[in-house]
Tab-separated table of C-alpha atoms in Angstrom:
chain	number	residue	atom	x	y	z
A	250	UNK	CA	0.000	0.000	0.000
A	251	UNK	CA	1.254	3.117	-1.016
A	252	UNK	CA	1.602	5.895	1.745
A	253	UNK	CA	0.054	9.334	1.194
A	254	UNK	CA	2.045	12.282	2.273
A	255	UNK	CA	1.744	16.341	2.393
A	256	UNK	CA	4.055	18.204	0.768
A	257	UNK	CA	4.657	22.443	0.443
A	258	UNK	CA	5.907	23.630	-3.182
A	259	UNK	CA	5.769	27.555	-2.958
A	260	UNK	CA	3.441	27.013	0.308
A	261	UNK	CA	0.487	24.935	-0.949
A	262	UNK	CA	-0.156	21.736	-0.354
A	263	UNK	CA	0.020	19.036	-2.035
A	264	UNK	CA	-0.641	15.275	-1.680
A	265	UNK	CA	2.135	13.038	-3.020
A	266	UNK	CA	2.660	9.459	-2.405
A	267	UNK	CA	5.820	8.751	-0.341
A	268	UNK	CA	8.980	8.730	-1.930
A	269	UNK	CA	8.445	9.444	-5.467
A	270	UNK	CA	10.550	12.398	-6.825
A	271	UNK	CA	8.966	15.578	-5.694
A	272	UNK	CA	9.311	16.976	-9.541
A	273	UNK	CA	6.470	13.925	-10.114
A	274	UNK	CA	4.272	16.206	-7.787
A	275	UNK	CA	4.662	19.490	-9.412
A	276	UNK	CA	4.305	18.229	-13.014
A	277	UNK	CA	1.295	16.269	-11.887
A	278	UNK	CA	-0.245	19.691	-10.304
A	279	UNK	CA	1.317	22.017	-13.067
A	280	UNK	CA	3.799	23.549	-10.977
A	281	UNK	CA	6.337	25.083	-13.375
A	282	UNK	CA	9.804	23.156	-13.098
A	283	UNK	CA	12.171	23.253	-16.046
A	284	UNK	CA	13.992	19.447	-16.660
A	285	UNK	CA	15.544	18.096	-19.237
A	286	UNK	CA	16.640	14.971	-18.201
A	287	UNK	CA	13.414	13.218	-16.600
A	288	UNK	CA	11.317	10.286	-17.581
A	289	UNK	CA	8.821	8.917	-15.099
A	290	UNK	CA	9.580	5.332	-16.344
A	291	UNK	CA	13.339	5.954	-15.734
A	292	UNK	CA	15.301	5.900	-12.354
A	293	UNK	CA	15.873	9.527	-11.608
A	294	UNK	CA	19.144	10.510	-12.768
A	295	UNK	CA	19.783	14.362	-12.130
A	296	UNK	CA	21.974	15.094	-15.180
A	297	UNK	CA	20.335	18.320	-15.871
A	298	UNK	CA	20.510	20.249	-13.026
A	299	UNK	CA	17.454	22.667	-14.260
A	300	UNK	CA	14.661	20.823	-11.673
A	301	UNK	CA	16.508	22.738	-8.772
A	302	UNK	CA	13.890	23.687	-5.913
A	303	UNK	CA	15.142	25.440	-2.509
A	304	UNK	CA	14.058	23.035	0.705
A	305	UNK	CA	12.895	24.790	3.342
A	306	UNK	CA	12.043	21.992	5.598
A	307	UNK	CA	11.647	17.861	5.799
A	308	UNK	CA	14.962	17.196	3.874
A	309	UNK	CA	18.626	18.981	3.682
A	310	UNK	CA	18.265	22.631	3.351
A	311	UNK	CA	18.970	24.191	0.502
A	312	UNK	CA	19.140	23.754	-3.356
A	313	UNK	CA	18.808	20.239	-4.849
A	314	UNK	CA	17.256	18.664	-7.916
A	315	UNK	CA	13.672	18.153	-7.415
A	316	UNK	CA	13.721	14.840	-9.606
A	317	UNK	CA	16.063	13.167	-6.793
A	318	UNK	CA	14.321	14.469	-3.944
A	319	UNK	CA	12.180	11.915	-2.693
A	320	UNK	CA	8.616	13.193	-1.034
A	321	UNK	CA	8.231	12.852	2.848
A	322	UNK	CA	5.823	14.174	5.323
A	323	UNK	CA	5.905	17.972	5.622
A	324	UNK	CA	8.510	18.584	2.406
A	325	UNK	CA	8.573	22.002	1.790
A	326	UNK	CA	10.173	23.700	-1.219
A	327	UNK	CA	10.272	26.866	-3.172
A	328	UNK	CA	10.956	26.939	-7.128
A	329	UNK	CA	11.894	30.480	-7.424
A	330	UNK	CA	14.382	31.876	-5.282
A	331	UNK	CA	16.637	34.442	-6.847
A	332	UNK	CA	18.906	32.029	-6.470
A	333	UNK	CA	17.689	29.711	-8.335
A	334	UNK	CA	16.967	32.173	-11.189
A	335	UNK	CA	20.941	32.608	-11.131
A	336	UNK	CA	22.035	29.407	-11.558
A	337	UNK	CA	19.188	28.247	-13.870
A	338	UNK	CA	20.454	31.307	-15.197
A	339	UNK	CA	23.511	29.874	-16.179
A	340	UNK	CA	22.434	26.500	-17.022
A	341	UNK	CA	20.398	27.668	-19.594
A	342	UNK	CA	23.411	29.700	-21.219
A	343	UNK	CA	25.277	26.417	-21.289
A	344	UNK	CA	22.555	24.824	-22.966
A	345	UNK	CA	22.524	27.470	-25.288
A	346	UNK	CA	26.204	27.053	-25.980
A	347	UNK	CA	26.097	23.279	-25.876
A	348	UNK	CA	23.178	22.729	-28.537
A	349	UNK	CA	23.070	26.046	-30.362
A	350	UNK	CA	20.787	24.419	-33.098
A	351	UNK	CA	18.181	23.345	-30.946
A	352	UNK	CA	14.965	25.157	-31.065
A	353	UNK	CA	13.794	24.038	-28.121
A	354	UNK	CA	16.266	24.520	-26.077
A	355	UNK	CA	15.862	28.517	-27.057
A	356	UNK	CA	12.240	28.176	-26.752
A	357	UNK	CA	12.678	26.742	-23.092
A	358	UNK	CA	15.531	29.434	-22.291
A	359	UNK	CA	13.377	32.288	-23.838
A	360	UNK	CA	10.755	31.114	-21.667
A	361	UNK	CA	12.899	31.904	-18.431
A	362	UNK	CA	14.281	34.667	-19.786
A	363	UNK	CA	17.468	33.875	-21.223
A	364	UNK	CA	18.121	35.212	-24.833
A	365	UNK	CA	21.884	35.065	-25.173
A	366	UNK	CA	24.893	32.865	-24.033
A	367	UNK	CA	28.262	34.155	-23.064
A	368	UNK	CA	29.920	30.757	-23.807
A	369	UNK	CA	31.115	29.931	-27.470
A	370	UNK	CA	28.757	27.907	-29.203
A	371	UNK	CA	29.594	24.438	-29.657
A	372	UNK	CA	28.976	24.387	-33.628
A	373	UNK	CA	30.406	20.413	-34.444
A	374	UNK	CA	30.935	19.659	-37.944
A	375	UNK	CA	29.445	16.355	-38.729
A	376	UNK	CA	27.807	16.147	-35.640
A	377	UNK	CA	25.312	12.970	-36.273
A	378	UNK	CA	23.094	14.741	-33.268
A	379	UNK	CA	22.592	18.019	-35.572
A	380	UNK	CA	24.153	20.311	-32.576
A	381	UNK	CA	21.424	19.285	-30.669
A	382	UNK	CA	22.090	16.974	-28.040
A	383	UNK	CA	22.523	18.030	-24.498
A	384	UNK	CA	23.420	14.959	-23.378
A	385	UNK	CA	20.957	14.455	-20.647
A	386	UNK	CA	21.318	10.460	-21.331
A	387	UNK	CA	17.441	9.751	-22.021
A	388	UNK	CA	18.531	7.783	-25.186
A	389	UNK	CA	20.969	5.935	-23.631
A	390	UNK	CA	18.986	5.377	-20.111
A	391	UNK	CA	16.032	4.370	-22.434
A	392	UNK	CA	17.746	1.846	-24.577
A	393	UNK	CA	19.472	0.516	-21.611
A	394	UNK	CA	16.865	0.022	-18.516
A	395	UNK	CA	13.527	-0.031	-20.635
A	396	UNK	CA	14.214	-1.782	-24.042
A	397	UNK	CA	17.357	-3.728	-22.459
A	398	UNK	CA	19.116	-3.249	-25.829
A	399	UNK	CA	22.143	-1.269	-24.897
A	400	UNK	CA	23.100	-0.021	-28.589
A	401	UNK	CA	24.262	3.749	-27.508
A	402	UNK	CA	26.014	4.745	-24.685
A	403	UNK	CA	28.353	7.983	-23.838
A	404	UNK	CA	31.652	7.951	-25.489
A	405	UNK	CA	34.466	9.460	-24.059
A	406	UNK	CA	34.373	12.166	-21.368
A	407	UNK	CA	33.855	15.828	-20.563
A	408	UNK	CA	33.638	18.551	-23.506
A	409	UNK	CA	34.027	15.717	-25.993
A	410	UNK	CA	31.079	13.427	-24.768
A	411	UNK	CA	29.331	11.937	-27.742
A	412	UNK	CA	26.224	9.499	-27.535
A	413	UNK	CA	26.605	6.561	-30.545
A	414	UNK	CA	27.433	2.887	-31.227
A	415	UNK	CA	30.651	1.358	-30.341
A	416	UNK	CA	33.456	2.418	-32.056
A	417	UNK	CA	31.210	4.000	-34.431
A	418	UNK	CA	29.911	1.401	-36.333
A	419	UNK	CA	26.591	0.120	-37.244
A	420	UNK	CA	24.760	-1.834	-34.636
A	421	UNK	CA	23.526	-5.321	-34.963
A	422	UNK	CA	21.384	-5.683	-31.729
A	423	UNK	CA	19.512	-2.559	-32.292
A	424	UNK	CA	15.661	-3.055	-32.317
A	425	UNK	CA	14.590	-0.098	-34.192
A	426	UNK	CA	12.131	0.820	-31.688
A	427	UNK	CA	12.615	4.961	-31.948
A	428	UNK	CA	12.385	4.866	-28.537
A	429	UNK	CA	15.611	6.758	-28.662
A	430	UNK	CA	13.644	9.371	-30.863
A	431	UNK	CA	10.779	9.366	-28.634
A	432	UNK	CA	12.352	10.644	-25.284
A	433	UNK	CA	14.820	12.821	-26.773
A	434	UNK	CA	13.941	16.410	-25.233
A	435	UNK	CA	15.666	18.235	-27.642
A	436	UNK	CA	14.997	15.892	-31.269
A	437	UNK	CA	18.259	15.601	-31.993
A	438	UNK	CA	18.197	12.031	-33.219
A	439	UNK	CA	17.733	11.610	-37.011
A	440	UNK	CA	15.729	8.172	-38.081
A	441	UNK	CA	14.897	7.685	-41.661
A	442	UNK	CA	12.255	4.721	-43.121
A	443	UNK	CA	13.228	4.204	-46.373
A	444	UNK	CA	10.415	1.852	-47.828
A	445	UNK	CA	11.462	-1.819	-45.792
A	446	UNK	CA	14.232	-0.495	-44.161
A	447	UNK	CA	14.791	1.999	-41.166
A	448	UNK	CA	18.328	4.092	-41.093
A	449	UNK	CA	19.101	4.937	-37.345
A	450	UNK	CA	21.582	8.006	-39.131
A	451	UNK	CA	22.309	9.168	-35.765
A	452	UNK	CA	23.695	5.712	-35.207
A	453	UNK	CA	26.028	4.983	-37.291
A	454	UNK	CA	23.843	4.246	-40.073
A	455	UNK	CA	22.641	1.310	-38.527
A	456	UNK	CA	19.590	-0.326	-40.581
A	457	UNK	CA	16.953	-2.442	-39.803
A	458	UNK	CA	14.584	-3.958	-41.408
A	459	UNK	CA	11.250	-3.713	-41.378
A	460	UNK	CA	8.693	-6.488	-41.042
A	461	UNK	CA	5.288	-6.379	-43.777
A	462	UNK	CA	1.536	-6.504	-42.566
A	463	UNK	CA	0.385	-9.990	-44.492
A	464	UNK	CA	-3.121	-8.518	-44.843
A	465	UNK	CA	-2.277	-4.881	-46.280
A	466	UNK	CA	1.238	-4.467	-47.487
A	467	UNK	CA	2.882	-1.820	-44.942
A	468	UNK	CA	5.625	-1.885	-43.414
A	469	UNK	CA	4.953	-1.345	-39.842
A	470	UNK	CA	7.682	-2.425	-37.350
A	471	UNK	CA	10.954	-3.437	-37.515
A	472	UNK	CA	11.798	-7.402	-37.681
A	473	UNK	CA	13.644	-7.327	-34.660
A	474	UNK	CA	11.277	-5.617	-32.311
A	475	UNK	CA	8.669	-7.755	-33.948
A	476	UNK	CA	9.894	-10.774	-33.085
A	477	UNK	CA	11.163	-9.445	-29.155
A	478	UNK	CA	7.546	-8.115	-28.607
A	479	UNK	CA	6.117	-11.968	-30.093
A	480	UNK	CA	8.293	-13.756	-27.371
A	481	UNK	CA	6.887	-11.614	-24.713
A	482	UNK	CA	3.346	-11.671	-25.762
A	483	UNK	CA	0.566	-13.702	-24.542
A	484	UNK	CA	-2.080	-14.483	-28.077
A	485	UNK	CA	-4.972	-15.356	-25.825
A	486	UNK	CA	-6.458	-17.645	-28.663
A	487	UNK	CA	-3.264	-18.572	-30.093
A	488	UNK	CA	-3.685	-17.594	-33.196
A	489	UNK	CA	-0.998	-17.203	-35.426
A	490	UNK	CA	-2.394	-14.864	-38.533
A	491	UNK	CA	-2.432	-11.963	-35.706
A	492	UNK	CA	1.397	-12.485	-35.754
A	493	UNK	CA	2.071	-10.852	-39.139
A	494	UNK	CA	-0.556	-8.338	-39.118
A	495	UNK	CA	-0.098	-4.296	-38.640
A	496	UNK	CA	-1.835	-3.351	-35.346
A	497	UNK	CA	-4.665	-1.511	-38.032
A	498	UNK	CA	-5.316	-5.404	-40.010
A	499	UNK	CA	-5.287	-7.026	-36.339
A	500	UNK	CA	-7.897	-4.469	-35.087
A	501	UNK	CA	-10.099	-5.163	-37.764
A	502	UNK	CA	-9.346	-9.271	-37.815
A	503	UNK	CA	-10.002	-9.338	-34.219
A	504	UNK	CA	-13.398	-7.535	-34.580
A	505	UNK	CA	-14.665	-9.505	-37.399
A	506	UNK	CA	-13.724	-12.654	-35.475
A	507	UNK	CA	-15.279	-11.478	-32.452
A	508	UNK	CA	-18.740	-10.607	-34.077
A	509	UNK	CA	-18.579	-13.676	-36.240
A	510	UNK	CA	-17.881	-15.949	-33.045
A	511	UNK	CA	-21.236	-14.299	-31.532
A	512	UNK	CA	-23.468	-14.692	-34.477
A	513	UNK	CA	-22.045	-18.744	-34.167
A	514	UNK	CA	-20.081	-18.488	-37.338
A	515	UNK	CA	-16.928	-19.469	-36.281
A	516	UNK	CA	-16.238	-21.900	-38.786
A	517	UNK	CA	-16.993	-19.277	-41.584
A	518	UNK	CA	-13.751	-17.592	-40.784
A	519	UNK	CA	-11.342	-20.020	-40.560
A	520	UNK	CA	-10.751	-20.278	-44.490
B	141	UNK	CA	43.044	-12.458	-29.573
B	142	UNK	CA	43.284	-15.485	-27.190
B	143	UNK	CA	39.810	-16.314	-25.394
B	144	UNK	CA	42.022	-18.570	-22.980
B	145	UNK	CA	43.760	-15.739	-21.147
B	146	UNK	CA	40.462	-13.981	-20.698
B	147	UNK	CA	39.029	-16.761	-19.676
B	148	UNK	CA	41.596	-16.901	-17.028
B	149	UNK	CA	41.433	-13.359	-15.983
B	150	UNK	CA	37.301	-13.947	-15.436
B	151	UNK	CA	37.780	-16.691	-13.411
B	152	UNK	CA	39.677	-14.310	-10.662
B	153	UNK	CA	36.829	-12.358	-10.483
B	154	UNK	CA	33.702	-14.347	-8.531
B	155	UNK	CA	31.615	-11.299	-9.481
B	156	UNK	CA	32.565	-10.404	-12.792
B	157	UNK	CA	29.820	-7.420	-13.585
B	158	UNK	CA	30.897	-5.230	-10.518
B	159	UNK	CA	35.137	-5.865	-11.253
B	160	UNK	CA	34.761	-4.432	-14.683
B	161	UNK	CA	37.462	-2.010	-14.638
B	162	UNK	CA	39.886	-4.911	-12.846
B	163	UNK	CA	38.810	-6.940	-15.700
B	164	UNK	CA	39.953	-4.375	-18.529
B	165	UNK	CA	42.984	-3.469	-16.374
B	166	UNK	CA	44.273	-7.474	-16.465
B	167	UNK	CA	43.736	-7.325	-20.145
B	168	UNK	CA	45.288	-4.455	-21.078
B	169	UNK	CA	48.082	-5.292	-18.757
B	170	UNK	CA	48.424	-8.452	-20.711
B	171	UNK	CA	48.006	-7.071	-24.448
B	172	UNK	CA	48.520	-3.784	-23.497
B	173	UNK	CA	45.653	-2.633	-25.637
B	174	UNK	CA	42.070	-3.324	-25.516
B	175	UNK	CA	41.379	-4.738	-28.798
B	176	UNK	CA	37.619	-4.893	-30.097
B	177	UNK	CA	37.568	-8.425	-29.864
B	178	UNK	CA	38.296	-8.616	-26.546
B	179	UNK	CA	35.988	-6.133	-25.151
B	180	UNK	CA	33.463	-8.021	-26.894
B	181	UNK	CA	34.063	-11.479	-25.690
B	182	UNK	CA	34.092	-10.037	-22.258
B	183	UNK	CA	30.656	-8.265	-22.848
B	184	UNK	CA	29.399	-11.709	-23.845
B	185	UNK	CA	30.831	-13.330	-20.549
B	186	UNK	CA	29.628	-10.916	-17.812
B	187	UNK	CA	26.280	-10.045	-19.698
B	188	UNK	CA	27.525	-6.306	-19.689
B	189	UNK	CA	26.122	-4.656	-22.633
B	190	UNK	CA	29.378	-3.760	-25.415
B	191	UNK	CA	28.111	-0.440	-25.483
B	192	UNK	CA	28.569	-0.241	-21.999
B	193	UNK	CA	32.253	-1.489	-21.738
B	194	UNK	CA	32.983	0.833	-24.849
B	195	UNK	CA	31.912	4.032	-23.029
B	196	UNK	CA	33.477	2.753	-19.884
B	197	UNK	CA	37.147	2.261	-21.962
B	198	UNK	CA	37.094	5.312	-23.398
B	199	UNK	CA	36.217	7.895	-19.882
B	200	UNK	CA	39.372	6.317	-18.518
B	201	UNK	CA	42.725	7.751	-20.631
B	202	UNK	CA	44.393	5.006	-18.943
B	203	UNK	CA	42.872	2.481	-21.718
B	204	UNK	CA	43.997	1.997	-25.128
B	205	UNK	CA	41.804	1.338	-27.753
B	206	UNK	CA	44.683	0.782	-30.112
B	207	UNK	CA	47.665	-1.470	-30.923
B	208	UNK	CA	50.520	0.294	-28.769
B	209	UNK	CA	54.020	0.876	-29.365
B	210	UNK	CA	57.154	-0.587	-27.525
B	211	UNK	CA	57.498	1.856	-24.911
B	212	UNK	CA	54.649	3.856	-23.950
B	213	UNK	CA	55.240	8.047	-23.672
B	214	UNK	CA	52.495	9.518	-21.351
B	215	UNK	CA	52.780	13.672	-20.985
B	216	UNK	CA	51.085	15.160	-18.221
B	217	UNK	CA	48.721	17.785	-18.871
B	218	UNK	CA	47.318	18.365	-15.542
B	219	UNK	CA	47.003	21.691	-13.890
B	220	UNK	CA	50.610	22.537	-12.613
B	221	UNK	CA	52.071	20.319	-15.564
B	222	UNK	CA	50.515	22.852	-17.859
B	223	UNK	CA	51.313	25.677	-16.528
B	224	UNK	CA	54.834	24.811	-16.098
B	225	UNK	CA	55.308	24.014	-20.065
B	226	UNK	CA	54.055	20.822	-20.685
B	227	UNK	CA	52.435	21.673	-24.377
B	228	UNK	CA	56.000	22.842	-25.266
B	229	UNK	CA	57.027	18.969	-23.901
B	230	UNK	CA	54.525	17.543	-26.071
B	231	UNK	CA	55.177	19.471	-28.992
B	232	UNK	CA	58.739	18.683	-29.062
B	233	UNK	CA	58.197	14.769	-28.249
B	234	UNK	CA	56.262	14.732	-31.220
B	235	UNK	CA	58.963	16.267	-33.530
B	236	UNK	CA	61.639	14.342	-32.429
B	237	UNK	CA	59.559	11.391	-32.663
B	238	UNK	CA	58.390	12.462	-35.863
B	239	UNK	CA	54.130	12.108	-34.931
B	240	UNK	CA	51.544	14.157	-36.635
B	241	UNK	CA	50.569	17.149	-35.004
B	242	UNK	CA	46.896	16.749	-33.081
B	243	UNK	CA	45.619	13.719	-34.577
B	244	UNK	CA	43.510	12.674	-32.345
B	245	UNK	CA	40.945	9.871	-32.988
B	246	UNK	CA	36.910	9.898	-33.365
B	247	UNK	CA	36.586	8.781	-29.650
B	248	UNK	CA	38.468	11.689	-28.632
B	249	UNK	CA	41.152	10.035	-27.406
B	250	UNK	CA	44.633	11.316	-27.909
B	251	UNK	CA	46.938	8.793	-29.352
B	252	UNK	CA	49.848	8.591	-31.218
B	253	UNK	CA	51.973	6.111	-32.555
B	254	UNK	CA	55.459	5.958	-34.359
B	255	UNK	CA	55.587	3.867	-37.655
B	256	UNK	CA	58.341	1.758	-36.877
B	257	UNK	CA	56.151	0.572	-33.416
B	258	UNK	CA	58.633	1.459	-30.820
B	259	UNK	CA	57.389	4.424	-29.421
B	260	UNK	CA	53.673	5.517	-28.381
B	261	UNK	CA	52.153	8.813	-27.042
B	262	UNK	CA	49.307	9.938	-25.098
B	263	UNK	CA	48.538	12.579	-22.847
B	264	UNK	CA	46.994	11.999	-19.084
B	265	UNK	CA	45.863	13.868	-16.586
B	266	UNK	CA	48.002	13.917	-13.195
B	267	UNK	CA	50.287	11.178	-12.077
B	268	UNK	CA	49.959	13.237	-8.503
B	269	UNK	CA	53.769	14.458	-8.431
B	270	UNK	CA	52.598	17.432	-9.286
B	271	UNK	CA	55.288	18.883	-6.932
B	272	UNK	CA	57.729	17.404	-9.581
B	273	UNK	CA	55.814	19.117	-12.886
B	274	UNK	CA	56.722	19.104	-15.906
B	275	UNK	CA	56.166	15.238	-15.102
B	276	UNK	CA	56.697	12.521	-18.544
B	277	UNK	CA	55.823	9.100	-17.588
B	278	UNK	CA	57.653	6.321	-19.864
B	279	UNK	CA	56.527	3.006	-19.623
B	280	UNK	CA	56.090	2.823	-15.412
B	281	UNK	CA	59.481	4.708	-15.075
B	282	UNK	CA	58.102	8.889	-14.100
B	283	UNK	CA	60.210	11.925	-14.946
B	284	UNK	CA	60.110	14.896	-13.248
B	285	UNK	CA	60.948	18.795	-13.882
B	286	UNK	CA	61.436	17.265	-17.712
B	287	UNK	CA	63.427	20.241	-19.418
B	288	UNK	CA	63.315	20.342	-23.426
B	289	UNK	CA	66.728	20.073	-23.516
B	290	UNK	CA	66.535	16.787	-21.455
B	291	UNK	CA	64.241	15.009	-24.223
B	292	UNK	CA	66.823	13.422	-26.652
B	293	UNK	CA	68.967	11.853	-23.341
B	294	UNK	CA	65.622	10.468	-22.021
B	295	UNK	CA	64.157	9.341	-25.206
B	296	UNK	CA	67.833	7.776	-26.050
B	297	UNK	CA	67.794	5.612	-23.018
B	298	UNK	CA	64.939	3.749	-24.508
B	299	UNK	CA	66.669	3.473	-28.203
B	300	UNK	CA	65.472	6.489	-29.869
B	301	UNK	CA	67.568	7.661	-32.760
B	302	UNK	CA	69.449	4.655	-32.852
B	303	UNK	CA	68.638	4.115	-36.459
């Protein structure tokens, strides 16, 4: 059973469940927190630093990341101190200089009142992440802990951290999910379908192909993921023609079925 | 590659996911290198993704990710290193080795290598003499206050110029 608590963001209170990452609260209540880095389906990681909230009580004083602060009874924070506006301040100028082709990023930083950044701007030629990538580690987190493929991780260190395959070649346990694509806050990961194949550009040019509906004719997900998603699911009536069908076909299959069984013409379909 | 050796080098290790870096330090102490191959056979064997062990070998500048020459130069370019010259070191290691000129590789790494084999360098980040700075580390052997002038007598001691 899960344990309700009261917490205080800005003074008003709020009821959170105990010991899930305060910035779960305020998004849930539409308190305004900038992040970058955080997924609810991921451990929280605090790469971005922009969640910072001011405790005034229930934890350790002072700033932290609201996505690692866990909620207790009586947690009280503030989200706008001038102190916060300083450092987010400067985070956001990073940003800027870090992935000075992402729109978003200005939007966000516009948004908070940052127009400009001090620091050069980190213009990479044949950068495979378009200048975008702030390396907040969604992708990589993503492919790691939810789709257990581990094709990307960081590569090297410091100011010349890239995200790709190893050794920069094309990957042969990717899935070809997009899930990489998905979380991305920025969009800075490129993924092309080119009729039965997908190109994962931003890695490495790794392709996979992609698996036909038997009913229709599209291509609708890749092979791989296919056939990972077939081992894990459960065909309650065991029947195989859902097993090459796009999600559209099987909709309609299933339905026909379904109203066919309940008329008592079972038999009918089974040609 | 031989699978044998790494085979061996697991079997020290009773929990081989958390002794990762032990794991790549036995190897490369062995083949002084990390070749591909082997970070993937060990990937394989302690069910750590490749992607992981990649990023892992290439934070630390202690790992090489390529075939390495005889004798290993390492330049220290930490804080008091720097300031006390230790570009100018570089610089001139590299002519009298006859290197390119900042060709560092697509992982970032710094990493250069003669063409006859016998001498590698690299740049690191604190050996913690600082006290001793400009500090040039050559093979496990560490030399301090390293004046330009000293380079050909050091480098000669491990057969440069011979030929």
């Amino acid at each position: 059973m899960s344990d309700k608590v009261n917490v205080y963001i800005n003074s008003k209170r709020y009821q959170a469940i105990k010991g899930e990452p305060l910035l779960n609260v305020a998004r849930r209540n539409r308190v305004d927190i900038p992040a970058l880095c955080y997924e609810e389906s991921l451990k929280p990681y605090g790469a971005c630093r922009l969640c910072l909230v001011d405790v005034k009580e229930g934890a350790k004083k002072g700033l932290t990341t609201s996505c690692t602060l866990a909620c207790s009874e009586g947690l009280s924070v503030v989200t706008d101190t001038d102190e916060i506006k300083k450092h987010r301040k400067v985070l956001f100028e990073l940003y800027l200089s870090q992935a000075p082709s992402s729109e978003k990023i200005k939007d966000m930083a516009a948004r908070y009142g940052v127009f400009a950044t001090r620091f050069e701007l980190k213009h990479q030629e044949n950068d495979k992440l378009n200048s975008k990538c702030v390396l907040c580690g969604l992708c990589v987190r993503t492919c790691n802990e939810i789709m257990a493929a581990g094709v990307i991780n960081f590569i090297g260190r410091g100011h010349n951290t890239k995200i790709n395959t190893p050794y920069f070649e094309s990957s042969d346990v990717c899935l070809g999910c997009r899930a990489c694509l998905e979380v991305c806050p920025t969009k800075a990961i490129t993924i092309e379908d080119r009729s039965n194949i997908r190109i994962m550009a931003s890695w490495s040019n790794t392709e996979v192909e992609l698996k036909k509906c038997a009913v229709c004719g599209k291509y609708y997900a890749p092979e791989r993921l296919d056939e990972k998603v077939d081992s894990l699911f459960y065909y309650k009536d065991k029947d195989e023609k859902l097993k090459d069908m796009c999600p559209e076909c099987r909709k309609k299959y299933a339905a026909k079925k379904h109203t066919l069984i309940v008329k008592g013409e079972a038999e009918k379909y089974a040609k | 590659m031989d699978k044998r050796y790494i085979d061996k080098i697991l079997s020290k290790y009773n929990e081989p996911s958390g002794k990762l870096l032990g794991i790549l330090e036995d190897i490369q102490e062995k083949e002084k290198y990390l070749s591909k191959e082997a970070l993937k056979y060990v990937s394989e064997k302690i069910g750590v993704s490749f992607s992981q062990i990649y990023s892992i070998a290439t934070f630390y500048s202690f790992f090489n990710l390529q075939p390495v020459g005889e004798h290993i130069i390492s330049v220290c370019m930490g804080t008091a290193c720097h300031v006390r010259g230790a570009v100018e070191i570089l610089n001139n290691i590299q002519y009298l080795l006859g290197v390119g000129v900042d060709e560092s590789t697509e992982d970032g790494k710094f990493f250069l290598t003669t063409e006859d084999k016998h001498f590698s360098v690299n740049t690191a980040r604190c050996f913690g003499c600082c006290s001793m700075a400009p500090v040039v580390r050559i093979d496990d052997k560490i030399y301090g206050y390293v004046k330009i002038k000293d380079l050909p007598k050091i480098l000669k001691e491990y057969g440069w110029g011979k030929k």
